Short mmCIF file of C-alpha atoms in Angstrom, two decimals:
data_model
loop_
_atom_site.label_atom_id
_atom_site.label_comp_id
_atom_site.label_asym_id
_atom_site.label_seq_id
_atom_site.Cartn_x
_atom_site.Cartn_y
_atom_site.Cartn_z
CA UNK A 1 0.00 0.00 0.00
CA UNK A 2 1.85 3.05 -0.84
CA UNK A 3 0.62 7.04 -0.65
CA UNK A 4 -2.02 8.47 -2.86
CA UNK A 5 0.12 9.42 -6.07
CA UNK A 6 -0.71 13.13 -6.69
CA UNK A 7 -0.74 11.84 -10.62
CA UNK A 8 -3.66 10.39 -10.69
CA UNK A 9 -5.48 13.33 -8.87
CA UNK A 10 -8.69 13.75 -10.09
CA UNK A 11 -8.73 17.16 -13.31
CA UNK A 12 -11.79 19.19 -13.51
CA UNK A 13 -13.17 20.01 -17.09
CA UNK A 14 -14.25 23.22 -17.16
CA UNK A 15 -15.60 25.24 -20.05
CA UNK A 16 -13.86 28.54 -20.71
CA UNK A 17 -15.50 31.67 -23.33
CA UNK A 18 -13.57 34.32 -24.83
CA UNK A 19 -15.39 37.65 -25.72
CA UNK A 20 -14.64 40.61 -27.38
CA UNK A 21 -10.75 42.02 -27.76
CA UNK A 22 -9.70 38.72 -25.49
CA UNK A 23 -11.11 36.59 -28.27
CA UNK A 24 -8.83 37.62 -30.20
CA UNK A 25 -5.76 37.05 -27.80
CA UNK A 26 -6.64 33.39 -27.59
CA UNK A 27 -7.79 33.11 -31.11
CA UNK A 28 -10.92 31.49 -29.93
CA UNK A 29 -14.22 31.51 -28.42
CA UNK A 30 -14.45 28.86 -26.52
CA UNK A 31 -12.08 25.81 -25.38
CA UNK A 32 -12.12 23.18 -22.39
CA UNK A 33 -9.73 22.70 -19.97
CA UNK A 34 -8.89 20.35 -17.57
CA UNK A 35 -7.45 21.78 -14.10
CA UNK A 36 -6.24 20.21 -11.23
CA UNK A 37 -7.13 23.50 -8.99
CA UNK A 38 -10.74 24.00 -7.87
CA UNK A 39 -9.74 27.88 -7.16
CA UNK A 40 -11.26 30.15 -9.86
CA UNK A 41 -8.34 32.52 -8.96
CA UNK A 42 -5.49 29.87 -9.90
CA UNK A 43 -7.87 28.94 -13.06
CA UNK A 44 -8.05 32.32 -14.31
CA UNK A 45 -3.80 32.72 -13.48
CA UNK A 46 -3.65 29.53 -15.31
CA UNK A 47 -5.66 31.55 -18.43
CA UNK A 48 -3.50 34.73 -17.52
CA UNK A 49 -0.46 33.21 -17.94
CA UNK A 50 -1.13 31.24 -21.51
CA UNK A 51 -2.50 33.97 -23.17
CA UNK A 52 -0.64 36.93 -21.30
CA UNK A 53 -3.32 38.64 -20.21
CA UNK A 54 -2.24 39.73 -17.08
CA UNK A 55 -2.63 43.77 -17.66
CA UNK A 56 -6.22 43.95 -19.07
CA UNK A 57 -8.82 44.85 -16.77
CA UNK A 58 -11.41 42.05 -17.19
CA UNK A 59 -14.69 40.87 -15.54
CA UNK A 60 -15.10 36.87 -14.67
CA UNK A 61 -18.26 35.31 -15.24
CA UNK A 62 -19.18 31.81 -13.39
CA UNK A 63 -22.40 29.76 -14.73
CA UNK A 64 -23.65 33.17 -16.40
CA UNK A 65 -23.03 35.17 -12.65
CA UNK A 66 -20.57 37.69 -12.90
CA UNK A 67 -18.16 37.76 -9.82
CA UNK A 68 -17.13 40.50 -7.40
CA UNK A 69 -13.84 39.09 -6.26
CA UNK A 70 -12.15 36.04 -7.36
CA UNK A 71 -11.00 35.16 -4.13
CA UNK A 72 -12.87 32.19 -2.31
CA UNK A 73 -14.62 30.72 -5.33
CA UNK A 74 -14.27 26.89 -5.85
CA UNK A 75 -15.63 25.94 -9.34
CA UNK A 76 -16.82 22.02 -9.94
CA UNK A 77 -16.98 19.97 -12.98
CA UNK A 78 -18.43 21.36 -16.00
CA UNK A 79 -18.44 24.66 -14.89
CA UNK A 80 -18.44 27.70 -17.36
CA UNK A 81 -16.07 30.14 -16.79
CA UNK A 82 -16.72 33.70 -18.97
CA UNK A 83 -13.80 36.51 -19.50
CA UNK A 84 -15.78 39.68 -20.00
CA UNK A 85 -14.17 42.78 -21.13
CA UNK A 86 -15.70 45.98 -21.66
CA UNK A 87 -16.80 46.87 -24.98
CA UNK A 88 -16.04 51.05 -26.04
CA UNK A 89 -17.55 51.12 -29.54
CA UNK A 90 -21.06 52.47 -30.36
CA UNK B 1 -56.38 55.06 -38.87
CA UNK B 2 -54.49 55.70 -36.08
CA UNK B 3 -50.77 55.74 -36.86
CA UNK B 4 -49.64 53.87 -34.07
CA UNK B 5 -52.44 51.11 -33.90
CA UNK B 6 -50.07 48.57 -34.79
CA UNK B 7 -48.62 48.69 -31.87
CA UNK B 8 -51.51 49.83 -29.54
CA UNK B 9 -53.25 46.44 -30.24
CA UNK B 10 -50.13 44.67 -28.87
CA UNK B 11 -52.01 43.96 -24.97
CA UNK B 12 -48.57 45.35 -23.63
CA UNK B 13 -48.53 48.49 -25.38
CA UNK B 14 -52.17 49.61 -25.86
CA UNK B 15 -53.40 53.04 -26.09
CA UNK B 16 -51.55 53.70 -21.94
CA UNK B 17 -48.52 52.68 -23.59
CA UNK B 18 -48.84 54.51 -26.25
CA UNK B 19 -49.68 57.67 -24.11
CA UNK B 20 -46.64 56.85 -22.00
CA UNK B 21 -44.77 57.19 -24.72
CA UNK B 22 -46.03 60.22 -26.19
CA UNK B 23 -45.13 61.79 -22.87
CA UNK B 24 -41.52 60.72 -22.75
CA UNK B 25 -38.62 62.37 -22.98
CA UNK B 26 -35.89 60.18 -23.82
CA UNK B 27 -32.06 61.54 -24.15
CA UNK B 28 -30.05 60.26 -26.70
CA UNK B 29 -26.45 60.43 -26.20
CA UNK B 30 -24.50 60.15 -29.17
CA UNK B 31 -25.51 60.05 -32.64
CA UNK B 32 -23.05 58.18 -34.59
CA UNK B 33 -23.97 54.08 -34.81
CA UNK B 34 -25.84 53.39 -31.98
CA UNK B 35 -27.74 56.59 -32.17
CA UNK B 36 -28.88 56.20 -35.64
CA UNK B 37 -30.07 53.11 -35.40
CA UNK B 38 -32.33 54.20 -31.48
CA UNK B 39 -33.33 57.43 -32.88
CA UNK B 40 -35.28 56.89 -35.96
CA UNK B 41 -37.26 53.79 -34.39
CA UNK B 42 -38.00 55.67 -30.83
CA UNK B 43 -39.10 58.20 -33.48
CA UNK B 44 -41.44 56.46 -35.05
CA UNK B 45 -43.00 54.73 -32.27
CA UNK B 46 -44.46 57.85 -30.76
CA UNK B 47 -42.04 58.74 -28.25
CA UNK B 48 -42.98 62.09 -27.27
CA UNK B 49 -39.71 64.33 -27.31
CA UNK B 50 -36.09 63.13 -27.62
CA UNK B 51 -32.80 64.88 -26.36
CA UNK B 52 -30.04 64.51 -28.80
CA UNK B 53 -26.33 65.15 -28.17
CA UNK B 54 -23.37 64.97 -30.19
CA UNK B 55 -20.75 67.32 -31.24
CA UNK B 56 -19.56 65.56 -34.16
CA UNK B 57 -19.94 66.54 -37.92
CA UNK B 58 -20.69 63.53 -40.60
CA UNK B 59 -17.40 61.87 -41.99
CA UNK B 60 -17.97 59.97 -45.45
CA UNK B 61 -16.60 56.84 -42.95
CA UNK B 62 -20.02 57.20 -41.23
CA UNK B 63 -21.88 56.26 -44.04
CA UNK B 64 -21.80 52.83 -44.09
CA UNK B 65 -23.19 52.41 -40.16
CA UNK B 66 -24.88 55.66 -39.44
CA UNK B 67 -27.84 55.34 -41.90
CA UNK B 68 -29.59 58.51 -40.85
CA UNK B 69 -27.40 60.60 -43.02
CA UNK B 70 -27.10 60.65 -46.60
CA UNK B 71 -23.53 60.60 -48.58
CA UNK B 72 -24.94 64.57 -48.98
CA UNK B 73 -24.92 65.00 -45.76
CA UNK B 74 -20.76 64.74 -44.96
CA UNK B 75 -19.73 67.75 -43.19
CA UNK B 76 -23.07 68.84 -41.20
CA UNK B 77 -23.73 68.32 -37.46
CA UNK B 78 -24.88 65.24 -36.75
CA UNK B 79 -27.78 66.27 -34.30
CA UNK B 80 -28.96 68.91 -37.17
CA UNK B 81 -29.33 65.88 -39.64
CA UNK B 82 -30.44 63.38 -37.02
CA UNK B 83 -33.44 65.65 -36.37
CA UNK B 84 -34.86 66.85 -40.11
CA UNK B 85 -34.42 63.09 -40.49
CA UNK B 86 -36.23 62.45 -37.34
CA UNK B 87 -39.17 65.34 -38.11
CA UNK B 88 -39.86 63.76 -41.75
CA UNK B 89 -40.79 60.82 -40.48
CA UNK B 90 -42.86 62.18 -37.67
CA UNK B 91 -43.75 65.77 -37.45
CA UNK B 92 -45.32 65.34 -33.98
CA UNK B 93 -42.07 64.62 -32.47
CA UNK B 94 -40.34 66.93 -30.22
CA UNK B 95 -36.32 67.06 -30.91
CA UNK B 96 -34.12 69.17 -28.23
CA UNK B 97 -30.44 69.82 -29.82
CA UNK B 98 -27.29 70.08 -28.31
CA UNK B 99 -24.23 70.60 -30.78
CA UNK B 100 -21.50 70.17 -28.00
CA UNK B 101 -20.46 66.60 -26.68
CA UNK B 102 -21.15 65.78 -22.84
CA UNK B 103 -19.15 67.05 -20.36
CA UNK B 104 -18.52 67.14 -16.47
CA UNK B 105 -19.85 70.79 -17.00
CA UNK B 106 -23.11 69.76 -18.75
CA UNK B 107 -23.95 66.44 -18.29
CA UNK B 108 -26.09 66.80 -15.07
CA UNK B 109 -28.17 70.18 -15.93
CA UNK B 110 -28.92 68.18 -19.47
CA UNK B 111 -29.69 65.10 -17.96
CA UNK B 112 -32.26 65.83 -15.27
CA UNK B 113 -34.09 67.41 -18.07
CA UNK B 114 -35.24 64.03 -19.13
CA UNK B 115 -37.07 60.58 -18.18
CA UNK B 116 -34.82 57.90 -19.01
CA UNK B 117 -31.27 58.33 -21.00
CA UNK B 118 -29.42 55.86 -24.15
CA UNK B 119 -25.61 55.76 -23.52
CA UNK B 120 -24.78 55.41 -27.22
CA UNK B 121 -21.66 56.83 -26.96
CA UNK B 122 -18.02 55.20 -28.27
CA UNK B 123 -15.64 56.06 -25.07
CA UNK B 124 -15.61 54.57 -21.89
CA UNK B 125 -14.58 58.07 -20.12
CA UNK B 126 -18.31 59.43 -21.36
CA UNK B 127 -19.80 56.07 -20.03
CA UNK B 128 -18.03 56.96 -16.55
CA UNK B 129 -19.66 60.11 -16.93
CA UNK B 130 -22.98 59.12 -18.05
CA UNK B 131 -23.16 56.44 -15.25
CA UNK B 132 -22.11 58.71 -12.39
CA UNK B 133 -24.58 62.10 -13.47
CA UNK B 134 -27.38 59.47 -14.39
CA UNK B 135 -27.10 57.59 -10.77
CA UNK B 136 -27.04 61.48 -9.13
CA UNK B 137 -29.71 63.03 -11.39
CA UNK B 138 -31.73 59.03 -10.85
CA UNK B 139 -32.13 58.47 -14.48
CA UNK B 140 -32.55 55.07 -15.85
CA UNK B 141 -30.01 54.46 -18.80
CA UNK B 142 -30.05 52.18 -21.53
CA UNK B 143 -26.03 51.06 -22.36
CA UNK B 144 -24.74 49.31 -25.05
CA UNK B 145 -21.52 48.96 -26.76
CA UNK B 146 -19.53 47.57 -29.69
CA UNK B 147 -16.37 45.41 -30.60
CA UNK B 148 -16.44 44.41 -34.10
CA UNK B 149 -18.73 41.98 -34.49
CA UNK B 150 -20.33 41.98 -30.72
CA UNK B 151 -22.17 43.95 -28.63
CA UNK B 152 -23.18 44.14 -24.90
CA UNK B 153 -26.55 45.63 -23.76
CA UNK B 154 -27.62 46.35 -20.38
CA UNK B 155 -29.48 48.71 -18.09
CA UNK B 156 -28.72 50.83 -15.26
CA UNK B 157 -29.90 52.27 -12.38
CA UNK B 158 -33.05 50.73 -12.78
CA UNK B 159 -35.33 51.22 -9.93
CA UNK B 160 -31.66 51.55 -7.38
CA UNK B 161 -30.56 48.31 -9.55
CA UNK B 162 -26.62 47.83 -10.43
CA UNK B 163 -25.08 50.79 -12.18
CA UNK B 164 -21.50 50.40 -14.92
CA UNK B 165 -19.27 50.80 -12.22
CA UNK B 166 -20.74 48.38 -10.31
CA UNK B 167 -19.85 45.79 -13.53
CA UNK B 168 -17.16 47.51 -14.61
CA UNK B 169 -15.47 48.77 -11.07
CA UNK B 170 -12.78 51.79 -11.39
CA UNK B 171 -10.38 50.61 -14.10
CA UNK B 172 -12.66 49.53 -17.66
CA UNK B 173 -10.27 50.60 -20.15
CA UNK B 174 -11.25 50.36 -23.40
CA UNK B 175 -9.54 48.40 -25.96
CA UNK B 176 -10.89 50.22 -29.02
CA UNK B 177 -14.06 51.81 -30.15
CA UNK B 178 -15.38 51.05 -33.78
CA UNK B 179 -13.24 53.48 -35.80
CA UNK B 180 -10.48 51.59 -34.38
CA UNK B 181 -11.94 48.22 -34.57
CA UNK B 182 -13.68 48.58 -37.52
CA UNK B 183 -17.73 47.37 -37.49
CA UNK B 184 -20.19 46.20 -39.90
CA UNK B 185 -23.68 48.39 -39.88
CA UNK B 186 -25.72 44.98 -39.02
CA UNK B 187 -23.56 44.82 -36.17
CA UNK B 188 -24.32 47.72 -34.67
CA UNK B 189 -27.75 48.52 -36.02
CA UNK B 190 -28.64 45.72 -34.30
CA UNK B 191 -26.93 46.46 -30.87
CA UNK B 192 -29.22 49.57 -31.04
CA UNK B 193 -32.36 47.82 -31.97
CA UNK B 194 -32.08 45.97 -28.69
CA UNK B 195 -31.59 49.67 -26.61
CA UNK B 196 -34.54 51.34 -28.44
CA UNK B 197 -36.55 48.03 -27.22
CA UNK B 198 -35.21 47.87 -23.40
CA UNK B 199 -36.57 52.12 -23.80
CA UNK B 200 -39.81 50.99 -25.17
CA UNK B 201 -40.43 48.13 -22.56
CA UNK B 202 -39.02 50.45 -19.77
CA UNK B 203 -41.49 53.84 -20.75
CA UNK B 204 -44.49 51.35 -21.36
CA UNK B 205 -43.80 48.74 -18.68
CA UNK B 206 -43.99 45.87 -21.16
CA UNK B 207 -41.71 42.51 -20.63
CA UNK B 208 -38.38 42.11 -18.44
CA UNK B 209 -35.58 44.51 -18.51
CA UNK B 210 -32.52 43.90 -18.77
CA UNK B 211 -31.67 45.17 -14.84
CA UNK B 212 -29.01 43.71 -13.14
CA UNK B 213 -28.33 41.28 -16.41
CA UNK B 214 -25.35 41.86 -19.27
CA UNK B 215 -26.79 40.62 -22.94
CA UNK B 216 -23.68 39.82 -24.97
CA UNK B 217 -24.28 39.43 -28.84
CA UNK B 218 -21.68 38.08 -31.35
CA UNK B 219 -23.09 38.42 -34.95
CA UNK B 220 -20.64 36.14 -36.37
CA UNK B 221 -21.88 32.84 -34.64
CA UNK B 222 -25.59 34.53 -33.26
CA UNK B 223 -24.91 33.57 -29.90
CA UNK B 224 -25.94 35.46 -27.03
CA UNK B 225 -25.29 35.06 -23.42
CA UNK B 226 -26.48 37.01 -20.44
CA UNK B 227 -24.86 37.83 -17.33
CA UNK B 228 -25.71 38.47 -13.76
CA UNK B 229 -24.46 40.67 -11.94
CA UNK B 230 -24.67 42.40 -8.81
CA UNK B 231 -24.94 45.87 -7.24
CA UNK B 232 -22.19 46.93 -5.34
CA UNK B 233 -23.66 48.44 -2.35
CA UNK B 234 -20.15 50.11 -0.68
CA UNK B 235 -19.82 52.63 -3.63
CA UNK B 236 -22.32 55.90 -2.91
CA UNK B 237 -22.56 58.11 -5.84
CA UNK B 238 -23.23 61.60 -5.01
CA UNK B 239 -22.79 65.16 -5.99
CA UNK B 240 -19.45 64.74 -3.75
CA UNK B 241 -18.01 61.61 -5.55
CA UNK B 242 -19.63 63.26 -8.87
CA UNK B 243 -16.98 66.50 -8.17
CA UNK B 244 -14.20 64.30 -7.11
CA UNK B 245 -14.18 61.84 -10.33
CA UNK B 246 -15.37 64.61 -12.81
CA UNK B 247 -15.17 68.35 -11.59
CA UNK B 248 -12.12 68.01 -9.16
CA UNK B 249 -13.28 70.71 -7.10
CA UNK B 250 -11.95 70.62 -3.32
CA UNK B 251 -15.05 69.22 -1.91
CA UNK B 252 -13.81 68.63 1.73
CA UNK B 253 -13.96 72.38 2.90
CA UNK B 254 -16.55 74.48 3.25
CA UNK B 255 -17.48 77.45 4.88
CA UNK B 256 -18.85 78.91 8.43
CA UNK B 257 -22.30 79.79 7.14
CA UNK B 258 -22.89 76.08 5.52
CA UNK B 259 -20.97 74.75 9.00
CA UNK B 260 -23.69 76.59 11.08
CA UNK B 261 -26.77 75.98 9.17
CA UNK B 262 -28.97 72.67 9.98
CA UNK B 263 -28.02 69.75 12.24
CA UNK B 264 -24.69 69.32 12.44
CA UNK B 265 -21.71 68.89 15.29
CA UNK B 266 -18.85 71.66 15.04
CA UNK B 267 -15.43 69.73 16.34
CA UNK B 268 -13.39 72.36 17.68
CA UNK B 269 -9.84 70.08 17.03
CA UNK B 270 -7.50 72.84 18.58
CA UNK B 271 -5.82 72.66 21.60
CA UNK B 272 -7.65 72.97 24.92
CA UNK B 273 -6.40 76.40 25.70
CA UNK B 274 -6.32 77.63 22.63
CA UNK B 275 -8.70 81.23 22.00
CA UNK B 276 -11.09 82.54 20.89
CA UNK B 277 -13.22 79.87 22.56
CA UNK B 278 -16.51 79.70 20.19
CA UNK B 279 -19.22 78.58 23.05
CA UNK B 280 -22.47 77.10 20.98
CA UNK B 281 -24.95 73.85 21.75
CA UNK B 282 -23.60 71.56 19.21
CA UNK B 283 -19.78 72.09 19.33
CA UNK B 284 -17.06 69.66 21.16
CA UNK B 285 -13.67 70.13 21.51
CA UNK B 286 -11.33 67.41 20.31
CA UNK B 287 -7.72 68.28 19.62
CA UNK B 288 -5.88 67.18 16.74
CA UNK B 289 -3.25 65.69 19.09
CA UNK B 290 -5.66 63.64 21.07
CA UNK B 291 -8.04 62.95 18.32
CA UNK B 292 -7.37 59.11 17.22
CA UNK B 293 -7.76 57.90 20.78
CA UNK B 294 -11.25 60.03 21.21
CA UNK B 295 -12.75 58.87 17.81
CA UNK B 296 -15.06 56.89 20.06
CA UNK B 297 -17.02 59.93 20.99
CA UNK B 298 -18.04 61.00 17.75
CA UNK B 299 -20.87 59.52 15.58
CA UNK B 300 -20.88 58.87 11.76
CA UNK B 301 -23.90 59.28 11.25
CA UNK B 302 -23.67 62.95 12.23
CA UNK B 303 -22.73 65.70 9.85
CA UNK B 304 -19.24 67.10 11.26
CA UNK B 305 -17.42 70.59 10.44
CA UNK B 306 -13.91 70.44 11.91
CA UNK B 307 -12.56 74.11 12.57
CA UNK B 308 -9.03 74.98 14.25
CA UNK B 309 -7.82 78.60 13.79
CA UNK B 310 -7.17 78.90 10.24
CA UNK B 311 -7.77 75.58 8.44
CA UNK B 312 -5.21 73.23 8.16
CA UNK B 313 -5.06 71.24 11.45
CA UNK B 314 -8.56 70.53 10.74
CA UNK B 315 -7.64 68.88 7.10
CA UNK B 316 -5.51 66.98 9.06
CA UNK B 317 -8.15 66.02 11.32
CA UNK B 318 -10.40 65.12 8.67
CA UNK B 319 -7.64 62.91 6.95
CA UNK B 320 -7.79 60.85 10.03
CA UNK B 321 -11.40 60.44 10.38
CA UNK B 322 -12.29 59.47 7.19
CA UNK B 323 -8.98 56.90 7.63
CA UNK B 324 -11.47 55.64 10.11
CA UNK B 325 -14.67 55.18 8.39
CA UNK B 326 -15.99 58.54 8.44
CA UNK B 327 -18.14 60.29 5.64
CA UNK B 328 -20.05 63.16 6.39
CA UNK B 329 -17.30 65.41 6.67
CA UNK B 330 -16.37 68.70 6.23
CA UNK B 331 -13.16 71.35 7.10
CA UNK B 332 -14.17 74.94 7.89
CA UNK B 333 -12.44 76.82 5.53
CA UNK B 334 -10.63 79.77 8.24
CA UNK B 335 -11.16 77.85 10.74
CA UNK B 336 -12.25 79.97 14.01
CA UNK B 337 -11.05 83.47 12.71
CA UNK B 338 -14.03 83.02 9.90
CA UNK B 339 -16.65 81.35 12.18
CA UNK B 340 -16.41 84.08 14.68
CA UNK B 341 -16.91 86.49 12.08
CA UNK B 342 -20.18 84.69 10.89
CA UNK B 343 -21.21 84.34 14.31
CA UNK B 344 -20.43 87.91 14.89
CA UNK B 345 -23.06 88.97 12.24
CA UNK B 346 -25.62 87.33 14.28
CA UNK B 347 -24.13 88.40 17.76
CA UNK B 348 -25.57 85.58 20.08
CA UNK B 349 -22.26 82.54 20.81
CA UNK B 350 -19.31 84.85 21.60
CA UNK B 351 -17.52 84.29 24.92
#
């Protein structure tokens, strides 16, 4: 019987959507991906750091509910994460 | 026939809807993409009188978004077009002009001249602007903007529901507007269909607004989401936080006749020995050098002036109140050289 080997850790899917300007950073709208962290805040520095998106003020959306703070949220399997920016044009 | 009785036999219009719209008077700011694609339908539906601002002059670029104006139109004022546009297609309608853009100086005497306001602007400093007079002035407004092929619809201070800032917070920066971008007229005639609806179902009561929710639109793939979101209820949006973020005036002094008037509690922060004592009901004497271990004995909910003899120990005492919580705050400007003055005019407190 040996330890629990962090490998085989259970990965959450979670479903990420791109809008506006950050669309085009990721050159999608959409895309999966699995996580090991249930923190939205490590999810989104996961996002951060792929893309580089670290200095763009942006709004986080969780199952269609726009968060205050990032802080504290767990996420679960299947979740939908949104990354809202603002839009200027009219 | 009655113009409008395609729309008055619609059980959430009828003829009160159609009377509440023939007595509203909608503000429409901006009158580039957005703006012609509100204007000419709010037009036509019967809304009473609208409010049009923009500062701008037609650019042959327009052309292909703003369909109110003609390719002979390049070079006039956009609100001047807008409303012989506007009166051709109904001469009962009411158009109020302004050829200047909106501004700190303007924006709230403008404003509170109407019911309910469309933010169809293309900067996200004017939406800051528009947000902050609307929420002061309590005006409803419709928002929308554009980025290429999406949009994002939404509306404010509805009935003390969330405003922009509480979505946005302090720091939206805008990535680029659609001169930048670049935007197809679909695009954003549609994005403006949707705010001349929310108006329509907010003047005659008809359907759910979109309070509190975030409608994003992308054209390309005609998907829409909508968000939730919540009101933030630490920021207060007042004439005071309208000055600071807009007019920078020096909002934290004022002067011995505002001090004196109505309920408030003078706190005299000089020290103890310090003359000319001022002797009235509602003073108490606090000094500076003592004050963070006597915050206890002062309320927040009251109105304070903080005087010493000319001014600036007071700042200093107001500093460290408001470090601590405090809001309704003010330094008197002369401190007790000025008071006693006022109070000598009326020749009752001096000791």
């Amino acid at each position: 019987m040996g330890a629990p080997d962090e490998n085989l850790k259970k990965t959450n899917m979670i479903h990420i959507k791109y809008f506006g300007a950050i669309a085009e950073v990721t050159n999608c709208t959409s895309e999966k991906l699995e996580s090991k962290t249930y923190s939205l805040k490590e999810i989104i520095q996961e996002i951060n750091k792929k893309y580089e998106l670290k200095h763009i003020p942006l709004k986080y959306a969780l199952n269609q509910n726009i968060v205050d703070k990032v802080e504290g949220i767990e996420i679960s399997e299947n979740d939908e994460i949104a990354v809202l920016p603002p839009f200027a044009g009219g | 026939m009655n113009r409008y009785s395609k729309q008055i036999q619609l059980h959430q219009i009828g003829e009160s809807g159609q009377t509440k719209l023939e007595n509203a008077r909608v503000l429409i700011i901006g009158a580039g993409g957005l703006g012609c694609a509100v204007l000419p339908y709010l037009a036509s539906a019967g809304v009473g009188t609208l409010g049009i601002i923009d500062g701008d002059k037609i650019e042959k670029s327009n052309l292909h978004r703003q369909v109110l104006y003609t390719q002979n139109s390049t070079g006039q004022l956009k609100v001047e077009e807008a409303a012989d546009r506007l009166k051709e297609m109904n001469e009962s309608l009411k158009v109020e002009l302004y050829r200047e853009f909106l501004s700190a100086e303007n924006a709230l005497k403008i404003i509170s001249n109407y019911d309910l306001v469309v933010d169809a602007t293309d900067s996200i400093a004017v939406r800051y602007l528009i947000n902050d007079a609307c929420v002061v002035a309590e005006k409803t407004f419709v928002y929308a903007s554009v980025f290429k092929f999406e949009g994002q619809v939404s509306v404010f201070n509805y009935k003390n529901s969330p405003t922009y800032r509480c979505l946005f917070g302090e720091k939206a920066q805008a990535v680029q507007n659609c001169e930048e971008a670049g935007v197809m007229g679909p695009t954003v005639g549609l994005i403006g269909m949707l705010q001349a609806n929310e108006v329509i179902k907010i003047i005659t009561g008809a359907g759910e607004i979109l309070s509190g929710k975030l409608l994003v639109y992308d054209t390309l793939s005609n998907k829409q989401h909508t968000f939730s979101f919540q009101k933030n209820d630490e920021l207060k949006i007042d004439h005071d936080f309208f000055r600071k973020k807009h007019l920078k005036e020096n909002i934290q002094e004022t002067t011995p006749s505002e001090a004196l008037s109505g309920r408030k509690l003078l706190v005299d922060v000089r020290e103890l020995h310090e003359t000319p004592e001022i002797q009235m009901k509602d003073l108490i004497r606090i000094p500076l050098s003592g004050l963070e271990e006597s915050i206890h004995l002062l309320d927040k909910n009251f109105e304070l002036r903080l005087f010493c003899q000319s001014g600036i120990r007071s700042m200093k005492a107001l500093k460290i109140l408001e470090k601590n919580g405090f809001q309704n705050l003010k330094s008197i400007k002369g401190g007790a050289r000025e008071i006693l003055k006022t109070l000598n005019d009326e020749k009752e407190y001096i000791h």
